[in-house]
mmCIF file of C-alpha atoms and ligand atoms in Angstrom:
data_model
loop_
_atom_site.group_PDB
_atom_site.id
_atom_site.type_symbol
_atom_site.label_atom_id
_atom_site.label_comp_id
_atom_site.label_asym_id
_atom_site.label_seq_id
_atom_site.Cartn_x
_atom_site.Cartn_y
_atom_site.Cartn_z
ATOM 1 C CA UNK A 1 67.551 13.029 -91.465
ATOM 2 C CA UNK A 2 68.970 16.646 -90.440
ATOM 3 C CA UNK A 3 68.979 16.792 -86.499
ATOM 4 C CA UNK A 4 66.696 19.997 -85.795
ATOM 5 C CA UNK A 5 64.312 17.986 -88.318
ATOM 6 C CA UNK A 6 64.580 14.784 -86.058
ATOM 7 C CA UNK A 7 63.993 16.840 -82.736
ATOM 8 C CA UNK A 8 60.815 18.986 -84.679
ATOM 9 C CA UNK A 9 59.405 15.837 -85.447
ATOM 10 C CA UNK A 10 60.112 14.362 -82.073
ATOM 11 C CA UNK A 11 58.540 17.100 -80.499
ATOM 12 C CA UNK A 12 55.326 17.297 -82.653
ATOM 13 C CA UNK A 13 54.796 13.413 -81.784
ATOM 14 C CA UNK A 14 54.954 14.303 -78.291
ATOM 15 C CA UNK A 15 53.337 17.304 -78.464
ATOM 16 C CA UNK A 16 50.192 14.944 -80.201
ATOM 17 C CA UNK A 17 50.512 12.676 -77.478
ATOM 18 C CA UNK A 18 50.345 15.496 -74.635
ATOM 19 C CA UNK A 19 47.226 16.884 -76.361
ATOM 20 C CA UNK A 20 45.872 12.978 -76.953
ATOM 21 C CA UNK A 21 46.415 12.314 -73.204
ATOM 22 C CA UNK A 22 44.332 15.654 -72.224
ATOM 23 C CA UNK A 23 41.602 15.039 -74.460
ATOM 24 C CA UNK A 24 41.554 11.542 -72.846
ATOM 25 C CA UNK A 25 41.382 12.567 -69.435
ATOM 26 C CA UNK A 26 38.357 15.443 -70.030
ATOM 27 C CA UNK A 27 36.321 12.766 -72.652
ATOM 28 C CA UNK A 28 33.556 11.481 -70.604
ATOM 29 C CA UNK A 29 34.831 7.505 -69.895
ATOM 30 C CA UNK A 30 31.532 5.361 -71.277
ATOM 31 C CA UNK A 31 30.222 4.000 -67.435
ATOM 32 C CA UNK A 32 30.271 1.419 -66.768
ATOM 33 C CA UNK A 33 34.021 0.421 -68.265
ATOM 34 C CA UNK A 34 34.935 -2.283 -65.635
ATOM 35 C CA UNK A 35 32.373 -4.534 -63.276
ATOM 36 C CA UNK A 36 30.362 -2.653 -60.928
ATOM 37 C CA UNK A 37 30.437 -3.856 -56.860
ATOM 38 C CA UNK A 38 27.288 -4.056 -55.534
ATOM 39 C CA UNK A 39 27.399 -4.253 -51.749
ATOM 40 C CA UNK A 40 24.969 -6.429 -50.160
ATOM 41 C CA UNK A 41 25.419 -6.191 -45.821
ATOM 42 C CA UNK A 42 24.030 -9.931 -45.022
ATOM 43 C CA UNK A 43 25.283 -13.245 -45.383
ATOM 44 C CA UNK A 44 25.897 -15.328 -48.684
ATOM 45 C CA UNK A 45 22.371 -17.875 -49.424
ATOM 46 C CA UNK A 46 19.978 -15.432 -47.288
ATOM 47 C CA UNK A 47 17.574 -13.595 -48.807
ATOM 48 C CA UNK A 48 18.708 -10.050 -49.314
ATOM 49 C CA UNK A 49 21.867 -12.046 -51.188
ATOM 50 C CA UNK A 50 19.276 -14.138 -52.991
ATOM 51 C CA UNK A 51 16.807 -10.992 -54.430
ATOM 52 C CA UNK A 52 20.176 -9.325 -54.864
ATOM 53 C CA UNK A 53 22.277 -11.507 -57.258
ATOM 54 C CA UNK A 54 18.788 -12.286 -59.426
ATOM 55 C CA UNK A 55 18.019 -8.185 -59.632
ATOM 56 C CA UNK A 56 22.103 -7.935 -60.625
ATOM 57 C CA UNK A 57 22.473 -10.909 -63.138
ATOM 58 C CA UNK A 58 19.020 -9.777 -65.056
ATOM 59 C CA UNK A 59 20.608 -5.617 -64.848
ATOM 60 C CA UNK A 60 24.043 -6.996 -66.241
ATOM 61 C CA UNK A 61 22.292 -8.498 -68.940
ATOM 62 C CA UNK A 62 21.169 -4.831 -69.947
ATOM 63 C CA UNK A 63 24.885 -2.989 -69.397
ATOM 64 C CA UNK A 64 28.355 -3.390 -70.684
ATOM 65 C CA UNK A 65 29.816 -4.890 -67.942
ATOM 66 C CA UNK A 66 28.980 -7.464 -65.368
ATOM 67 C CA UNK A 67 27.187 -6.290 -61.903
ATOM 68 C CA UNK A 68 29.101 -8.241 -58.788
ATOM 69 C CA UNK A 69 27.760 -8.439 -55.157
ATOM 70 C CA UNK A 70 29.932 -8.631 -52.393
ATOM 71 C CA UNK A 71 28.861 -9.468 -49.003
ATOM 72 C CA UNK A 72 30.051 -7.335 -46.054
ATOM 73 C CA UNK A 73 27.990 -8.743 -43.606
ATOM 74 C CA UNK A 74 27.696 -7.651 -39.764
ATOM 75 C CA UNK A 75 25.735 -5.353 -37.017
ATOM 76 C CA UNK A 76 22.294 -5.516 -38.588
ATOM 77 C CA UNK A 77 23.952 -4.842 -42.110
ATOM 78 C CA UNK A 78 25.501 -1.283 -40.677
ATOM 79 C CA UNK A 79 28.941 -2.560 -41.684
ATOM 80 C CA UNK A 80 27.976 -2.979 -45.513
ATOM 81 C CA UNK A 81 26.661 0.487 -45.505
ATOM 82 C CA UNK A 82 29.365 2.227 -43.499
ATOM 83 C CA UNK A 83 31.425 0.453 -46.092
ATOM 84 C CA UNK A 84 29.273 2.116 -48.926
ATOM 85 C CA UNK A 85 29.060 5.146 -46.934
ATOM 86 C CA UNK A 86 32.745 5.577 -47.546
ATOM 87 C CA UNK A 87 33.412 4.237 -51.081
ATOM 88 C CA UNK A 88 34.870 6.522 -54.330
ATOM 89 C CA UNK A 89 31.406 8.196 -54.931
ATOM 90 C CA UNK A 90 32.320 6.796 -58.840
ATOM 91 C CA UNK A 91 29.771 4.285 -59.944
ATOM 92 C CA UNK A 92 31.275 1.421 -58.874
ATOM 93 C CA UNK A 93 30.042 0.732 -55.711
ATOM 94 C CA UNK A 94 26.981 1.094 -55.005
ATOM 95 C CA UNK A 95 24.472 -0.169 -52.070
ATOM 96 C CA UNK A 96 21.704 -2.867 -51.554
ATOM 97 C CA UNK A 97 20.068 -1.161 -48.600
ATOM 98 C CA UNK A 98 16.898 -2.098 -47.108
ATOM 99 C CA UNK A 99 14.421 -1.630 -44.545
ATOM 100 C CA UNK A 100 16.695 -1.956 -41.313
ATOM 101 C CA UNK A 101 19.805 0.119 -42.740
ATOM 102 C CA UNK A 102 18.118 2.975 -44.524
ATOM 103 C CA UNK A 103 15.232 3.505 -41.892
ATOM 104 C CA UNK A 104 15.607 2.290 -38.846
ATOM 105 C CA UNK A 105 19.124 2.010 -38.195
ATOM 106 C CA UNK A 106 19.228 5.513 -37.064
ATOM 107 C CA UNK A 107 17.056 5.453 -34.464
ATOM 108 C CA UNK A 108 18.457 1.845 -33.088
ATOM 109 C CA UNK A 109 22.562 3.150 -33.040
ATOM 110 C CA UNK A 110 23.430 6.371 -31.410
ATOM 111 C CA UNK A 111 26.764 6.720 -32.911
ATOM 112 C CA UNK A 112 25.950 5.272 -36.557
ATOM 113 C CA UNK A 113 28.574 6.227 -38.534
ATOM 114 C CA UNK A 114 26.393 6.984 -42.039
ATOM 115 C CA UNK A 115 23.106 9.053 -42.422
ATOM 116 C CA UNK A 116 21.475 7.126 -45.082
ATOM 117 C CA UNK A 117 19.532 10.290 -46.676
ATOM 118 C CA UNK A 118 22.825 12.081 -46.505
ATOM 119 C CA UNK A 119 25.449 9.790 -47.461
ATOM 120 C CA UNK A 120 23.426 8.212 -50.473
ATOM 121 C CA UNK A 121 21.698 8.843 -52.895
ATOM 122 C CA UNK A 122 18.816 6.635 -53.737
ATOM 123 C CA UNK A 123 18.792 4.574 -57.324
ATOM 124 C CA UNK A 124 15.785 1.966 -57.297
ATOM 125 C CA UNK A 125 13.834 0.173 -55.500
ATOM 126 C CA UNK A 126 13.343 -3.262 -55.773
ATOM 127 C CA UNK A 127 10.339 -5.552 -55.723
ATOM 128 C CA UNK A 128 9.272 -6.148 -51.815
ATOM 129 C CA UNK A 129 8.987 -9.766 -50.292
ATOM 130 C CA UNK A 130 6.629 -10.640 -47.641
ATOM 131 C CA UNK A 131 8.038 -12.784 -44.388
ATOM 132 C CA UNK A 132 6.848 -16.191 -43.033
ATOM 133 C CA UNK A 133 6.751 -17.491 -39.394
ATOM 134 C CA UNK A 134 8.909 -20.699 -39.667
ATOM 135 C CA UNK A 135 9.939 -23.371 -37.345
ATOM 136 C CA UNK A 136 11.828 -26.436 -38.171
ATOM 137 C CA UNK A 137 10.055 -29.828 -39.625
ATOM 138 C CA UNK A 138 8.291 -32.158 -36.605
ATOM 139 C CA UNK A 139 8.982 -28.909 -34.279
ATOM 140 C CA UNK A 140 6.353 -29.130 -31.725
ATOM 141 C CA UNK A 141 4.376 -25.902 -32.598
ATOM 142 C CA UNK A 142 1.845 -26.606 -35.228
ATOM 143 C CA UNK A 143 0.528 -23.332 -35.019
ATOM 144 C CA UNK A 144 1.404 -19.974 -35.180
ATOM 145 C CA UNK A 145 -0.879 -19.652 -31.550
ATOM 146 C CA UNK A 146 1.114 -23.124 -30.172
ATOM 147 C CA UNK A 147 4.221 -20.904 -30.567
ATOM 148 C CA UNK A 148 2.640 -17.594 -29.039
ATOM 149 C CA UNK A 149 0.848 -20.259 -26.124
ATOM 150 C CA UNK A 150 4.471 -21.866 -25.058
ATOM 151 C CA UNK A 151 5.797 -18.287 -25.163
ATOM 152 C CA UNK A 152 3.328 -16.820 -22.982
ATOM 153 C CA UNK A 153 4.058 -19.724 -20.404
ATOM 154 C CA UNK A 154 7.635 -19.343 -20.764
ATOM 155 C CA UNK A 155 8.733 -15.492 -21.106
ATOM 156 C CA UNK A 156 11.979 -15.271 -22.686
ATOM 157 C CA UNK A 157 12.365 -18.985 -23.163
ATOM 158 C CA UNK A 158 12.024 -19.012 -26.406
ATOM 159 C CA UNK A 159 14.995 -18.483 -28.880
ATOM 160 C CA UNK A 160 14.141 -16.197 -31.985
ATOM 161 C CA UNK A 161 16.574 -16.183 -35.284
ATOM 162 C CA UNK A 162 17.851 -13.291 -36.303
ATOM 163 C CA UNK A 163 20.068 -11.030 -38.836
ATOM 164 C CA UNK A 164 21.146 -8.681 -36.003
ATOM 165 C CA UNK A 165 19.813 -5.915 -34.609
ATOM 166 C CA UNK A 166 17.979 -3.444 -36.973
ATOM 167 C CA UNK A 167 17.397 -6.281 -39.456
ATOM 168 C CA UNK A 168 13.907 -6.873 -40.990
ATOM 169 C CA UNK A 169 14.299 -9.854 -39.296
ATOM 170 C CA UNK A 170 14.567 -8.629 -35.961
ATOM 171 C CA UNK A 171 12.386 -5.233 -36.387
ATOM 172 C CA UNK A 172 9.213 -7.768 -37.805
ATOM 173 C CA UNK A 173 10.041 -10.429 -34.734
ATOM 174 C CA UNK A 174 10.012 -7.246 -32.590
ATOM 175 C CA UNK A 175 6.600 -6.268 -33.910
ATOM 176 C CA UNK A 176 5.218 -10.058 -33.448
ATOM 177 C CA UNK A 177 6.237 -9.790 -30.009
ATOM 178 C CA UNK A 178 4.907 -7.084 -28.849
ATOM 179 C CA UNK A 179 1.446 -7.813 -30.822
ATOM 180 C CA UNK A 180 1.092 -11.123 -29.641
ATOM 181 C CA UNK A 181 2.126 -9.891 -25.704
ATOM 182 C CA UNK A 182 5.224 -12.267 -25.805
ATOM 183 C CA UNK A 183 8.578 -12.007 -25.008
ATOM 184 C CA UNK A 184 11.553 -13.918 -27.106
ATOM 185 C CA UNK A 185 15.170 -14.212 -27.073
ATOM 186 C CA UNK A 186 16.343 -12.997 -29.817
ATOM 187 C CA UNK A 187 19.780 -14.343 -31.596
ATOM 188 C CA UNK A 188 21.860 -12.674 -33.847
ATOM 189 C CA UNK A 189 23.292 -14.012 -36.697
ATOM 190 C CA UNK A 190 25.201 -12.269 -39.722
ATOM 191 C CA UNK A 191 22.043 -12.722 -42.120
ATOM 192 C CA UNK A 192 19.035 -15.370 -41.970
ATOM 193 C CA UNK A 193 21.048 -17.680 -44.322
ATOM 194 C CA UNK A 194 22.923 -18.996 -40.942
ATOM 195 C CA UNK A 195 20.347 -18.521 -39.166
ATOM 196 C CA UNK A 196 18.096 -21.311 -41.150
ATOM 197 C CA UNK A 197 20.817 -23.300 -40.745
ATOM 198 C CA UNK A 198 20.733 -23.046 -37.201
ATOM 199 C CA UNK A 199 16.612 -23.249 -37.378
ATOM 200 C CA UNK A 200 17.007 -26.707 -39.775
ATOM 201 C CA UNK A 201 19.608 -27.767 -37.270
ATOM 202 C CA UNK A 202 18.007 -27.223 -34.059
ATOM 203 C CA UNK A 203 19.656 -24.782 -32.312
ATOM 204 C CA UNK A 204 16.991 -22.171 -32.424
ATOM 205 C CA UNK A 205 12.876 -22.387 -32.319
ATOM 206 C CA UNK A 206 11.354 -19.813 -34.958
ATOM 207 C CA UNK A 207 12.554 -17.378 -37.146
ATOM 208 C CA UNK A 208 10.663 -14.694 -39.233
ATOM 209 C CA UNK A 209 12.136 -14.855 -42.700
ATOM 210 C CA UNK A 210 11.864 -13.444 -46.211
ATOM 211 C CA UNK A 211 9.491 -16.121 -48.485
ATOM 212 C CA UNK A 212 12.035 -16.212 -51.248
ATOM 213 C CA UNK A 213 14.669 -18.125 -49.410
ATOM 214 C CA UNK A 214 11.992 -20.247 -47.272
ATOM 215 C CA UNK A 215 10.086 -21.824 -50.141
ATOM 216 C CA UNK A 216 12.264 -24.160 -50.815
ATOM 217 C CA UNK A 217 13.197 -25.276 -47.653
ATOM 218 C CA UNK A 218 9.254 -26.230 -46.929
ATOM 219 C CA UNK A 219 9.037 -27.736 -49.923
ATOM 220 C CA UNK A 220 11.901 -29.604 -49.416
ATOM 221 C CA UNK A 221 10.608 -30.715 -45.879
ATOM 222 C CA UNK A 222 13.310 -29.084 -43.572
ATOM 223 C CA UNK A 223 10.930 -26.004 -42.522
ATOM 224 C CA UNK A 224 7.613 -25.555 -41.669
ATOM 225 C CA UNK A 225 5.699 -22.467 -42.292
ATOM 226 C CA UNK A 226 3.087 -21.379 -39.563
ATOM 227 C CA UNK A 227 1.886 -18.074 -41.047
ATOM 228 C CA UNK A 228 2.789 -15.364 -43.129
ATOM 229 C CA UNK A 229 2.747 -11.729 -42.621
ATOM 230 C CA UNK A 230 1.362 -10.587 -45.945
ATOM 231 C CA UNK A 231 -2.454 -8.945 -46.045
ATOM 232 C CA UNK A 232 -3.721 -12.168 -48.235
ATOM 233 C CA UNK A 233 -2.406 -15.844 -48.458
ATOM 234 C CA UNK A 234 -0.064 -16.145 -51.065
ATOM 235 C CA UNK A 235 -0.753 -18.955 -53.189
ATOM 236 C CA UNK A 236 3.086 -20.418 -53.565
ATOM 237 C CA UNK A 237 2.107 -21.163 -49.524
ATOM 238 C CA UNK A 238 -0.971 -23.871 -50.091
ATOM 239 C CA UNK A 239 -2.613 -24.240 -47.131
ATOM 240 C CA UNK A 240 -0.586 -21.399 -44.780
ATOM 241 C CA UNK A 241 -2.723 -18.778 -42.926
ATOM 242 C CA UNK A 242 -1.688 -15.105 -42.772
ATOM 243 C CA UNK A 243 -1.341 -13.553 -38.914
ATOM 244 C CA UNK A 244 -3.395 -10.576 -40.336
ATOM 245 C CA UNK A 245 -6.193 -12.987 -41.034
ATOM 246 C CA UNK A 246 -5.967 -15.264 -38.106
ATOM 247 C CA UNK A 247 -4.247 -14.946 -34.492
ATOM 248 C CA UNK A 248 -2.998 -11.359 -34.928
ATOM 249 C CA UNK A 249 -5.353 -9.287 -36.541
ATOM 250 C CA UNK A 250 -4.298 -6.583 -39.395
ATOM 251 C CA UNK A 251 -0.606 -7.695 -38.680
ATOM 252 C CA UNK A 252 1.429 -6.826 -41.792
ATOM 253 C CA UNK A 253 5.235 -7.282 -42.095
ATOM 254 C CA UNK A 254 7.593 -7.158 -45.213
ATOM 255 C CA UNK A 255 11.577 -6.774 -46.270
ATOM 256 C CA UNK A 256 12.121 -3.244 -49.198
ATOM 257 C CA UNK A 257 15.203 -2.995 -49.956
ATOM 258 C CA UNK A 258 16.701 -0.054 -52.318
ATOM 259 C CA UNK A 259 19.548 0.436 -54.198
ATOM 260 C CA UNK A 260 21.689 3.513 -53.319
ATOM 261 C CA UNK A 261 25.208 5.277 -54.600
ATOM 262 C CA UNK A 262 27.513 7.059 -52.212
ATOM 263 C CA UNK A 263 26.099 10.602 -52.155
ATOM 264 C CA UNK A 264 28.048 12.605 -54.989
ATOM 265 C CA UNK A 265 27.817 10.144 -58.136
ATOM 266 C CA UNK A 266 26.836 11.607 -60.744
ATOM 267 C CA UNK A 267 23.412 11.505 -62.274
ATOM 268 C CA UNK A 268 24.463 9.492 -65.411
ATOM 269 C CA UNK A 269 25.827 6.666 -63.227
ATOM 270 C CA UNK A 270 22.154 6.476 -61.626
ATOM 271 C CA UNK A 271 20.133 6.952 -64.774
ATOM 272 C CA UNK A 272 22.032 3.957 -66.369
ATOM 273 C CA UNK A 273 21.063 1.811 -63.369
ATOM 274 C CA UNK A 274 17.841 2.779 -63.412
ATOM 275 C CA UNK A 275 17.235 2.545 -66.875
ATOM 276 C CA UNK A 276 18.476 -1.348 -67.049
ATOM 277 C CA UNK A 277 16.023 -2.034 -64.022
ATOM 278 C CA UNK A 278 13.419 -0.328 -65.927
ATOM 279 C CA UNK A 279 14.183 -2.548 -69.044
ATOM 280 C CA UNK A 280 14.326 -5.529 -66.455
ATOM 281 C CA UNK A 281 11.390 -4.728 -65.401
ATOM 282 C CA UNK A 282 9.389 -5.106 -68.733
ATOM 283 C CA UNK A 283 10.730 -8.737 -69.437
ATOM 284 C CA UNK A 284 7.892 -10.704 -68.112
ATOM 285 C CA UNK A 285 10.117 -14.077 -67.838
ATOM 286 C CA UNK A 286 12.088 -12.024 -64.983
ATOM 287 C CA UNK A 287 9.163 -10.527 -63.048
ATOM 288 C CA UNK A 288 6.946 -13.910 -63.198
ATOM 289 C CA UNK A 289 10.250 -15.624 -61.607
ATOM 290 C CA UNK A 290 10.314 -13.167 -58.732
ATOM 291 C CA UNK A 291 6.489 -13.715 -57.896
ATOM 292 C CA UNK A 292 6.945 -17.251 -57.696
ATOM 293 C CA UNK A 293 8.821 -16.650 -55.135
ATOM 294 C CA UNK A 294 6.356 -14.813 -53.723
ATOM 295 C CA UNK A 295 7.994 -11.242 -53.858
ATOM 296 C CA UNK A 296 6.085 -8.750 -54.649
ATOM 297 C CA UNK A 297 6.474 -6.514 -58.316
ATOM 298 C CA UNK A 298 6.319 -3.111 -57.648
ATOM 299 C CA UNK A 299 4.750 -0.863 -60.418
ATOM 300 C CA UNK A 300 7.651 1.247 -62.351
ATOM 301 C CA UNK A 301 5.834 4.913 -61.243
ATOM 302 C CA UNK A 302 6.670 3.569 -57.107
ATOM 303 C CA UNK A 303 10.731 2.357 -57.895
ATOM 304 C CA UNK A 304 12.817 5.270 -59.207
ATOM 305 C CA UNK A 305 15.301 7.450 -57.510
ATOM 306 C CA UNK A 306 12.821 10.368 -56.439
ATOM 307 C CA UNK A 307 10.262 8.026 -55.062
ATOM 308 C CA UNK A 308 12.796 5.501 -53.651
ATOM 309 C CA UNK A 309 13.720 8.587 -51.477
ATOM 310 C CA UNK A 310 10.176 9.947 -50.489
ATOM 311 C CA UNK A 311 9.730 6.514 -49.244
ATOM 312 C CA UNK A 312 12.863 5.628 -47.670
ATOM 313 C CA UNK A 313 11.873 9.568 -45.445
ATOM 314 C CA UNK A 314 8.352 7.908 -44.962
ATOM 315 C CA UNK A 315 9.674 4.859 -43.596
ATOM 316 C CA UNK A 316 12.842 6.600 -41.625
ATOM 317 C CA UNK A 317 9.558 8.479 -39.864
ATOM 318 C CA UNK A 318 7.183 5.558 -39.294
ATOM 319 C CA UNK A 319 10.516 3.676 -37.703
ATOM 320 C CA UNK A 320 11.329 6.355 -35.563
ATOM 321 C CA UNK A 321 7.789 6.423 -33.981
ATOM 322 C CA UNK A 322 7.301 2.676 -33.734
ATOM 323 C CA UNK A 323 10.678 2.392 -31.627
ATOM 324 C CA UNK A 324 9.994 5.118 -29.296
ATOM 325 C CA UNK A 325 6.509 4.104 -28.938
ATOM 326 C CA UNK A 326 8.088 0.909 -28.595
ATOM 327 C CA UNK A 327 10.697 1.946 -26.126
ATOM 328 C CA UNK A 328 13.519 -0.013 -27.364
ATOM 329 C CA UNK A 329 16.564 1.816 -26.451
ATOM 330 C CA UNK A 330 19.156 2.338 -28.970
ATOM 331 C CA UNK A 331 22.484 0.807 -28.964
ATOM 332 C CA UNK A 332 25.509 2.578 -28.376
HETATM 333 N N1 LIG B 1 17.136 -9.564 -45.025
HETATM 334 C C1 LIG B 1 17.426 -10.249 -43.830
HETATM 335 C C2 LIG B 1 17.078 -9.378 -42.668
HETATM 336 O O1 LIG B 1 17.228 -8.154 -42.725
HETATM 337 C C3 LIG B 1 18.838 -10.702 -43.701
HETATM 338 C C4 LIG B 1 19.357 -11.530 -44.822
HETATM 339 O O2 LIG B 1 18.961 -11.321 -45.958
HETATM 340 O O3 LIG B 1 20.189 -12.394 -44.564
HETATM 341 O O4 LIG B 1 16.687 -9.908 -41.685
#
């Protein structure tokens, strides 16, 4: 072949390639294209992992690519989110946040290093799950009112299981406290998953816990449930009496938890998690499973983005006035 034909061609081959690689870079990449990261701030085998890994196995099932949690766990779950907080704002990592880290964390840390309403932006929300008063088989409080009665004799005495400060955990052993005029020690742990252990083992009394995670623990005989905080009795709890209903009139505690992007992803990335929730959401086989476990289904019109947010404001404001009325002071 003549040279200047060799270098004409060479050039037009690279020339295809240049334009090839441009056109790569600007064409939209299908999302997602590798595994997503979903960060969940508490311990592996607790309940925010447990609702967490079923929501993300049934959404994989809907995408292209596999959903994986990862566990940062520490402070109440504010080291997960800070994490979030600070991840490529790309789709691929996004945030199980719940109750303690989206609403009341602000108001319990004075130098929190994320402002969830700021930093995120909110995906879904996923089905609630009512807590249960539990204390460990052949403990010697049959009752919800033995445990308040050896607490009122003994201020302080008392040790209390929890996921750290700011947890639903702690914030709905917080409220029991101060309804039932009693004063605990409280004892942080990295999620309720170690705590139970602890609570099975002996080390601590009671623990307020998510039902998903503690039904199987009564029914295997390790853990006894003295009440539950829901409005009603739950039938998956034969024979357990709700506080609201009994010793602590119209008390009412549960866990929400949400699922939120660093603030800046782009709308697609969010309306393709939504929309495999939503589809999740219509298979009956998935939503039956989670309400044997006693979580509560929430209807689709209360669990996108724009209503995740109005209620994550709601509950940042109810938070802020229940721990000033409270007068917890907030950590450094
Ligand atoms: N959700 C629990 C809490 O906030 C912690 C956990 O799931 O381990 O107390």
């Amino acid at each position: 072949m003549h040279p200047l034909i060799q270098t004409t061609l060479r050039l037009a081959v690279a020339a295809a390639a240049l334009a090839g690689g441009l056109h790569g870079a600007h064409a939209q990449e299908p999302y997602p294209s590798r595994p997503v990261t979903w960060l969940v701030p508490f311990a592996v085998g607790g309940p925010t992992d447990a609702i967490a890994r079923t929501v993300a196995q049934r959404v994989s099932a809907e995408l292209p690519q596999p959903v994986i949690v990862d566990n940062p766990a520490g402070a109440g779950g504010t080291v997960g989110a800070v994490r979030a907080a600070r991840s490529k704002a790309d789709g691929y990592t996004l945030f199980v946040g719940h109750i303690g880290t989206m609403a009341a964390a602000p108001y319990l840390f004075k130098s929190l290093k994320y402002e969830p309403l700021r930093d995120f932006v909110p995906i879904f929300r996923f089905p609630d799950t009512p807590m249960v008063l539990l204390v460990r088989n052949g403990a010697r409080f049959k009752s919800a009112r033995d445990l308040f009665e050896e607490a009122r004799k003994r201020p302080g005495q008392l040790t209390f299981g929890t996921a750290g400060v700011g947890s639903s955990s702690h914030l709905a052993a917080e409220h029991l406290a101060a309804t039932a005029g009693v004063k605990f020690t409280f004892v942080p742990y990295k999620g309720t998953g170690p705590a139970m252990t602890d609570l099975v083992g002996g080390q601590i009394d009671a623990m307020l816990d998510q039902t998903n995670v503690s039904l199987p623990q009564i029914q295997g005989g390790r853990l006894t449930a003295l009440a539950l905080t829901s409005q009603s009795p739950l039938p998956q709890f034969p024979g357990v009496p709700t506080l609201a209903e009994g010793d602590l009139p119209g008390f009412l505690a549960s866990t929400w938890y949400g699922l939120y992007a660093p603030a800046g992803t782009p709308a697609a990335v969010v309306e393709t998690m939504r929309g495999a929730y939503m589809k999740a959401l219509a298979d009956t086989a998935f939503t039956d499973g989670l309400r044997k476990q006693g979580i509560d289904v929430l209807p689709g019109d209360q669990v996108g983005p724009a209503a995740l947010r109005d209620f994550t404001a709601s509950e940042q404001k109810k938070w802020e006035r229940v721990i000033r009325e409270a007068g917890i002071t907030p950590q450094p």
